[in-house]
């Protein structure tokens, strides 16, 4: 009787995956820790420790359920240190005729597996069913549309799933969107909830030591590691969020704090993307909290929109457009990444704090990623590849299917407006309105010219000027180009000179792969 090897990748830790529920009794289930996955970009040590520990706990749970499980540890002598060759080695070891795997979340692996389909043992890829919208459904939705907008996709998803819909299939509260209620800056004295603490058990401690030895040179600290590594812990984090943070999620969704990295955000993206939680159960928990009156509708809707809307939308865009999407660079951005992205060593307070939080927690919330580190890179003209490699490396939740559209599309506008209707470029004024950083910064956010002027200001105008041809025709940019065009030529020249001087004196990392991009960090 034929015997399959069922490969479970590090972000596929879901017990009811079809490859597992459909496995015959004699199947061998296999998980592999390999160097290659930790190094294709220099992943944050917390991300690697999170995945290895979650994989080890998952393997234990599968054994307890009666599966025969093979587990390759990182420092096993016969480990080939590459996922594909490890699967083929282990398939031979157990005399397996074929290898079955849930379709990977990144093109690079998907492509490699596809190319091995005619090999022996034969590889089979099974559709990943952990999303609301299958790729076929997304492709059909996209067909014939000139421009895609997340809002249209989201409304369709709401109708399809019935989430937050009334009996007539209309949106609850008679509105699709509560964004006007959701842009409040932070009040002075806030006390966001502390995240639940997960004491690392023996298994996690062993993994942390292993990661320190093998990946201790990567950007980021392991100290204070506090991510959920089992489904039980992830459910605990979900319940904690629903009870303590969701009631304020909407109001302060866009706010940035100098002190509180998580504010009222869920911290669930790592667990969701690794498969410890299902998006449906997360959205249902949020909807139930609204139904029982413990959470206002603007908060529940704002949260469900992120998961049912943005998360599904960016995944659809990724698979619809890969591999070509990754090559897009419509604004012809050509700078390397500023070196301080790997150190936090900058006087710009907002950037310093976002990077320090990233170093300490493998986390920064959406607005920090979009409007601080993202906005700055956009204004500087950082190459998409350089910025994407950084985002893919440093966050607990980063996988290319979700990172790439967010970075290349939403942040860098490198797809020419395919994903978002306008670039999210902003001057220091935006950061000042939404955060308490500027009061503690050596630069003056009200100034655009001079040694102590906030660099975001001149960079902003210089960006608009550089890209006038591509952007001035955009309806949503009309107002701002009106202001630029009203500016005197002397002022424009002074802003341009200020921005160029600033860009010239920045240190940049060497192009990735052409030097030691972590040199500044060590
Ligand atoms: P919350 O703010 O509490 O949101 C709830 C959930 O909604 C998240 O857990 C996440 O699953 C989902 N979500 C929210 N915004 C987005 C979005 N724009 N795209 C997809 N899902 C979203 N998210 C990732 O999961 N992986 C990434 O690699 C990633 N890279 C990003 C890169 C950039 C440049 C930007 C601007 C955003 C990126 N995001 C990414 C989206 C978002 O920043 C994170 O999902 C969010 O910060 C995770 O924290 P949280 O769980 O506290 O989210
Ligand atoms: C991110 C990651 C890392 C660091 N290590 C492993 C690993 O050793 N073994 C594994 O199966 N998966 C790992 N992953 C997750 C994979 O990179 C992920 O499955 C692919 O990028 C597809 O999304």
PDB file of N, CA, C and O and ligand atoms in Angstrom, residues 249 265-269 272-273 303 306-307 310-311 314 363-366 369-370 391 397-399 402-403 406-407 410-411, ligand 1:
ATOM      1  N   UNK A 249     -10.189  49.573  20.096  1.00  0.00           N
ATOM      2  CA  UNK A 249      -9.393  49.336  18.881  1.00  0.00           C
ATOM      3  C   UNK A 249      -9.689  50.383  17.801  1.00  0.00           C
ATOM      4  O   UNK A 249      -8.771  50.989  17.240  1.00  0.00           O
ATOM      5  N   UNK A 265      -3.959  47.249  19.767  1.00  0.00           N
ATOM      6  CA  UNK A 265      -3.914  46.309  18.641  1.00  0.00           C
ATOM      7  C   UNK A 265      -3.960  44.862  19.148  1.00  0.00           C
ATOM      8  O   UNK A 265      -3.683  44.595  20.320  1.00  0.00           O
ATOM      9  N   UNK A 266      -4.255  43.961  18.221  1.00  0.00           N
ATOM     10  CA  UNK A 266      -4.545  42.576  18.618  1.00  0.00           C
ATOM     11  C   UNK A 266      -3.296  41.741  18.917  1.00  0.00           C
ATOM     12  O   UNK A 266      -3.366  40.799  19.701  1.00  0.00           O
ATOM     13  N   UNK A 267      -2.198  42.043  18.273  1.00  0.00           N
ATOM     14  CA  UNK A 267      -0.990  41.207  18.368  1.00  0.00           C
ATOM     15  C   UNK A 267      -1.287  39.779  17.918  1.00  0.00           C
ATOM     16  O   UNK A 267      -0.724  38.824  18.459  1.00  0.00           O
ATOM     17  N   UNK A 268      -2.208  39.602  16.985  1.00  0.00           N
ATOM     18  CA  UNK A 268      -2.603  38.237  16.612  1.00  0.00           C
ATOM     19  C   UNK A 268      -2.068  37.804  15.248  1.00  0.00           C
ATOM     20  O   UNK A 268      -2.255  36.659  14.850  1.00  0.00           O
ATOM     21  N   UNK A 269      -1.389  38.724  14.531  1.00  0.00           N
ATOM     22  CA  UNK A 269      -0.990  38.402  13.156  1.00  0.00           C
ATOM     23  C   UNK A 269      -0.009  37.230  13.089  1.00  0.00           C
ATOM     24  O   UNK A 269      -0.086  36.407  12.174  1.00  0.00           O
ATOM     25  N   UNK A 272      -2.098  34.100  13.644  1.00  0.00           N
ATOM     26  CA  UNK A 272      -2.980  33.885  12.484  1.00  0.00           C
ATOM     27  C   UNK A 272      -2.190  33.350  11.291  1.00  0.00           C
ATOM     28  O   UNK A 272      -2.584  32.367  10.665  1.00  0.00           O
ATOM     29  N   UNK A 273      -1.079  33.998  10.999  1.00  0.00           N
ATOM     30  CA  UNK A 273      -0.324  33.623   9.797  1.00  0.00           C
ATOM     31  C   UNK A 273       0.361  32.268   9.943  1.00  0.00           C
ATOM     32  O   UNK A 273       0.614  31.597   8.955  1.00  0.00           O
ATOM     33  N   UNK A 303     -11.995  46.285  13.067  1.00  0.00           N
ATOM     34  CA  UNK A 303     -11.134  45.107  13.238  1.00  0.00           C
ATOM     35  C   UNK A 303     -11.425  44.042  12.175  1.00  0.00           C
ATOM     36  O   UNK A 303     -10.503  43.528  11.529  1.00  0.00           O
ATOM     37  N   UNK A 306      -9.955  44.653   8.805  1.00  0.00           N
ATOM     38  CA  UNK A 306      -8.530  44.350   8.617  1.00  0.00           C
ATOM     39  C   UNK A 306      -8.322  42.899   8.194  1.00  0.00           C
ATOM     40  O   UNK A 306      -7.471  42.603   7.367  1.00  0.00           O
ATOM     41  N   UNK A 307      -9.126  42.015   8.788  1.00  0.00           N
ATOM     42  CA  UNK A 307      -8.895  40.585   8.539  1.00  0.00           C
ATOM     43  C   UNK A 307      -9.677  40.081   7.329  1.00  0.00           C
ATOM     44  O   UNK A 307      -9.132  39.434   6.434  1.00  0.00           O
ATOM     45  N   UNK A 310      -8.551  43.604   4.334  1.00  0.00           N
ATOM     46  CA  UNK A 310      -7.158  43.790   3.909  1.00  0.00           C
ATOM     47  C   UNK A 310      -6.374  42.490   3.790  1.00  0.00           C
ATOM     48  O   UNK A 310      -5.666  42.261   2.804  1.00  0.00           O
ATOM     49  N   UNK A 311      -6.496  41.636   4.793  1.00  0.00           N
ATOM     50  CA  UNK A 311      -5.667  40.416   4.792  1.00  0.00           C
ATOM     51  C   UNK A 311      -5.993  39.531   3.575  1.00  0.00           C
ATOM     52  O   UNK A 311      -5.105  38.999   2.909  1.00  0.00           O
ATOM     53  N   UNK A 314      -4.938  41.501   0.111  1.00  0.00           N
ATOM     54  CA  UNK A 314      -3.520  41.522  -0.288  1.00  0.00           C
ATOM     55  C   UNK A 314      -3.069  40.128  -0.732  1.00  0.00           C
ATOM     56  O   UNK A 314      -2.251  39.986  -1.635  1.00  0.00           O
ATOM     57  N   UNK A 363       7.809  43.493  16.375  1.00  0.00           N
ATOM     58  CA  UNK A 363       6.465  44.036  16.176  1.00  0.00           C
ATOM     59  C   UNK A 363       6.513  45.565  16.050  1.00  0.00           C
ATOM     60  O   UNK A 363       7.262  46.226  16.776  1.00  0.00           O
ATOM     61  N   UNK A 364       5.737  46.081  15.155  1.00  0.00           N
ATOM     62  CA  UNK A 364       5.362  47.508  15.149  1.00  0.00           C
ATOM     63  C   UNK A 364       3.970  47.481  14.564  1.00  0.00           C
ATOM     64  O   UNK A 364       3.654  46.617  13.729  1.00  0.00           O
ATOM     65  N   UNK A 365       3.095  48.375  15.007  1.00  0.00           N
ATOM     66  CA  UNK A 365       1.731  48.265  14.488  1.00  0.00           C
ATOM     67  C   UNK A 365       1.628  48.900  13.108  1.00  0.00           C
ATOM     68  O   UNK A 365       2.583  49.500  12.591  1.00  0.00           O
ATOM     69  N   UNK A 366       0.450  48.740  12.531  1.00  0.00           N
ATOM     70  CA  UNK A 366       0.278  49.083  11.118  1.00  0.00           C
ATOM     71  C   UNK A 366       0.684  50.521  10.786  1.00  0.00           C
ATOM     72  O   UNK A 366       1.350  50.775   9.777  1.00  0.00           O
ATOM     73  N   UNK A 369       4.353  50.996  10.655  1.00  0.00           N
ATOM     74  CA  UNK A 369       4.937  50.399   9.444  1.00  0.00           C
ATOM     75  C   UNK A 369       4.622  51.257   8.212  1.00  0.00           C
ATOM     76  O   UNK A 369       5.464  51.432   7.332  1.00  0.00           O
ATOM     77  N   UNK A 370       3.384  51.787   8.182  1.00  0.00           N
ATOM     78  CA  UNK A 370       2.951  52.522   6.989  1.00  0.00           C
ATOM     79  C   UNK A 370       3.440  53.973   6.992  1.00  0.00           C
ATOM     80  O   UNK A 370       4.024  54.448   6.019  1.00  0.00           O
ATOM     81  N   UNK A 391      11.243  44.456   5.669  1.00  0.00           N
ATOM     82  CA  UNK A 391       9.955  44.122   6.305  1.00  0.00           C
ATOM     83  C   UNK A 391       9.768  42.610   6.436  1.00  0.00           C
ATOM     84  O   UNK A 391       9.177  42.125   7.391  1.00  0.00           O
ATOM     85  N   UNK A 397       5.126  38.425  11.957  1.00  0.00           N
ATOM     86  CA  UNK A 397       4.050  37.950  11.084  1.00  0.00           C
ATOM     87  C   UNK A 397       4.431  37.943   9.609  1.00  0.00           C
ATOM     88  O   UNK A 397       3.576  37.771   8.745  1.00  0.00           O
ATOM     89  N   UNK A 398       5.717  38.175   9.298  1.00  0.00           N
ATOM     90  CA  UNK A 398       6.061  38.482   7.902  1.00  0.00           C
ATOM     91  C   UNK A 398       6.221  37.240   7.019  1.00  0.00           C
ATOM     92  O   UNK A 398       7.071  36.386   7.273  1.00  0.00           O
ATOM     93  N   UNK A 399       5.394  37.171   5.997  1.00  0.00           N
ATOM     94  CA  UNK A 399       5.499  36.192   4.908  1.00  0.00           C
ATOM     95  C   UNK A 399       5.217  36.977   3.642  1.00  0.00           C
ATOM     96  O   UNK A 399       4.400  37.905   3.664  1.00  0.00           O
ATOM     97  N   UNK A 402       1.771  38.456   2.310  1.00  0.00           N
ATOM     98  CA  UNK A 402       1.121  39.598   2.952  1.00  0.00           C
ATOM     99  C   UNK A 402       2.063  40.806   3.015  1.00  0.00           C
ATOM    100  O   UNK A 402       1.644  41.944   2.851  1.00  0.00           O
ATOM    101  N   UNK A 403       3.358  40.538   3.168  1.00  0.00           N
ATOM    102  CA  UNK A 403       4.329  41.644   3.275  1.00  0.00           C
ATOM    103  C   UNK A 403       4.477  42.393   1.953  1.00  0.00           C
ATOM    104  O   UNK A 403       4.489  43.630   1.925  1.00  0.00           O
ATOM    105  N   UNK A 406       1.732  44.893   0.837  1.00  0.00           N
ATOM    106  CA  UNK A 406       1.718  46.009   1.780  1.00  0.00           C
ATOM    107  C   UNK A 406       2.896  46.944   1.550  1.00  0.00           C
ATOM    108  O   UNK A 406       2.747  48.168   1.591  1.00  0.00           O
ATOM    109  N   UNK A 407       4.089  46.379   1.315  1.00  0.00           N
ATOM    110  CA  UNK A 407       5.288  47.216   1.194  1.00  0.00           C
ATOM    111  C   UNK A 407       5.406  47.804  -0.207  1.00  0.00           C
ATOM    112  O   UNK A 407       5.474  49.025  -0.383  1.00  0.00           O
ATOM    113  N   UNK A 410       1.223  49.200  -1.072  1.00  0.00           N
ATOM    114  CA  UNK A 410       0.628  50.230  -0.216  1.00  0.00           C
ATOM    115  C   UNK A 410       1.634  51.307   0.171  1.00  0.00           C
ATOM    116  O   UNK A 410       1.357  52.493   0.101  1.00  0.00           O
ATOM    117  N   UNK A 411       2.841  50.899   0.579  1.00  0.00           N
ATOM    118  CA  UNK A 411       3.818  51.880   1.061  1.00  0.00           C
ATOM    119  C   UNK A 411       4.533  52.584  -0.097  1.00  0.00           C
ATOM    120  O   UNK A 411       4.599  53.807  -0.138  1.00  0.00           O
TER     121      UNK A 411
HETATM  122  P1  LIG B   1      -4.193  44.716  14.264  1.00  0.00           P
HETATM  123  O1  LIG B   1      -3.929  46.127  13.957  1.00  0.00           O
HETATM  124  O2  LIG B   1      -4.781  44.411  15.572  1.00  0.00           O
HETATM  125  O3  LIG B   1      -5.121  44.151  13.089  1.00  0.00           O
HETATM  126  C1  LIG B   1      -5.808  42.913  13.203  1.00  0.00           C
HETATM  127  C2  LIG B   1      -5.399  41.951  12.131  1.00  0.00           C
HETATM  128  O4  LIG B   1      -5.752  42.430  10.854  1.00  0.00           O
HETATM  129  C3  LIG B   1      -3.920  41.643  12.043  1.00  0.00           C
HETATM  130  O5  LIG B   1      -3.550  40.665  12.980  1.00  0.00           O
HETATM  131  C4  LIG B   1      -3.754  41.186  10.615  1.00  0.00           C
HETATM  132  O6  LIG B   1      -4.011  39.806  10.487  1.00  0.00           O
HETATM  133  C5  LIG B   1      -4.838  41.947   9.881  1.00  0.00           C
HETATM  134  N1  LIG B   1      -4.306  43.106   9.150  1.00  0.00           N
HETATM  135  C6  LIG B   1      -4.323  44.388   9.555  1.00  0.00           C
HETATM  136  N2  LIG B   1      -3.835  45.187   8.580  1.00  0.00           N
HETATM  137  C7  LIG B   1      -3.482  44.381   7.564  1.00  0.00           C
HETATM  138  C8  LIG B   1      -2.911  44.605   6.291  1.00  0.00           C
HETATM  139  N3  LIG B   1      -2.615  45.829   5.844  1.00  0.00           N
HETATM  140  N4  LIG B   1      -2.653  43.529   5.514  1.00  0.00           N
HETATM  141  C9  LIG B   1      -2.948  42.291   5.934  1.00  0.00           C
HETATM  142  N5  LIG B   1      -3.500  42.024   7.131  1.00  0.00           N
HETATM  143  C10 LIG B   1      -3.774  43.056   7.930  1.00  0.00           C
HETATM  144  N6  LIG B   1       0.824  41.997   8.176  1.00  0.00           N
HETATM  145  C11 LIG B   1       1.185  40.715   8.269  1.00  0.00           C
HETATM  146  O7  LIG B   1       0.434  39.888   8.793  1.00  0.00           O
HETATM  147  N7  LIG B   1       2.398  40.286   7.761  1.00  0.00           N
HETATM  148  C12 LIG B   1       3.263  41.141   7.176  1.00  0.00           C
HETATM  149  O8  LIG B   1       4.323  40.716   6.719  1.00  0.00           O
HETATM  150  C13 LIG B   1       2.902  42.516   7.099  1.00  0.00           C
HETATM  151  N8  LIG B   1       3.753  43.405   6.532  1.00  0.00           N
HETATM  152  C14 LIG B   1       3.383  44.721   6.471  1.00  0.00           C
HETATM  153  C15 LIG B   1       4.269  45.621   5.872  1.00  0.00           C
HETATM  154  C16 LIG B   1       3.913  46.944   5.776  1.00  0.00           C
HETATM  155  C17 LIG B   1       4.856  47.907   5.109  1.00  0.00           C
HETATM  156  C18 LIG B   1       2.669  47.396   6.275  1.00  0.00           C
HETATM  157  C19 LIG B   1       2.267  48.824   6.152  1.00  0.00           C
HETATM  158  C20 LIG B   1       1.802  46.513   6.869  1.00  0.00           C
HETATM  159  C21 LIG B   1       2.130  45.166   6.974  1.00  0.00           C
HETATM  160  N9  LIG B   1       1.269  44.230   7.572  1.00  0.00           N
HETATM  161  C22 LIG B   1       1.635  42.912   7.627  1.00  0.00           C
HETATM  162  C23 LIG B   1      -0.078  44.626   8.022  1.00  0.00           C
HETATM  163  C24 LIG B   1      -0.190  45.064   9.490  1.00  0.00           C
HETATM  164  O9  LIG B   1       0.758  46.058   9.758  1.00  0.00           O
HETATM  165  C25 LIG B   1      -0.037  43.890  10.461  1.00  0.00           C
HETATM  166  O10 LIG B   1      -0.916  42.850  10.088  1.00  0.00           O
HETATM  167  C26 LIG B   1      -0.403  44.315  11.869  1.00  0.00           C
HETATM  168  O11 LIG B   1       0.410  45.398  12.272  1.00  0.00           O
HETATM  169  C27 LIG B   1      -0.239  43.143  12.823  1.00  0.00           C
HETATM  170  O12 LIG B   1      -0.456  43.527  14.154  1.00  0.00           O
HETATM  171  P2  LIG B   1      -1.791  43.186  14.938  1.00  0.00           P
HETATM  172  O13 LIG B   1      -2.036  41.723  14.927  1.00  0.00           O
HETATM  173  O14 LIG B   1      -1.692  43.847  16.267  1.00  0.00           O
HETATM  174  O15 LIG B   1      -2.865  43.872  14.022  1.00  0.00           O
END
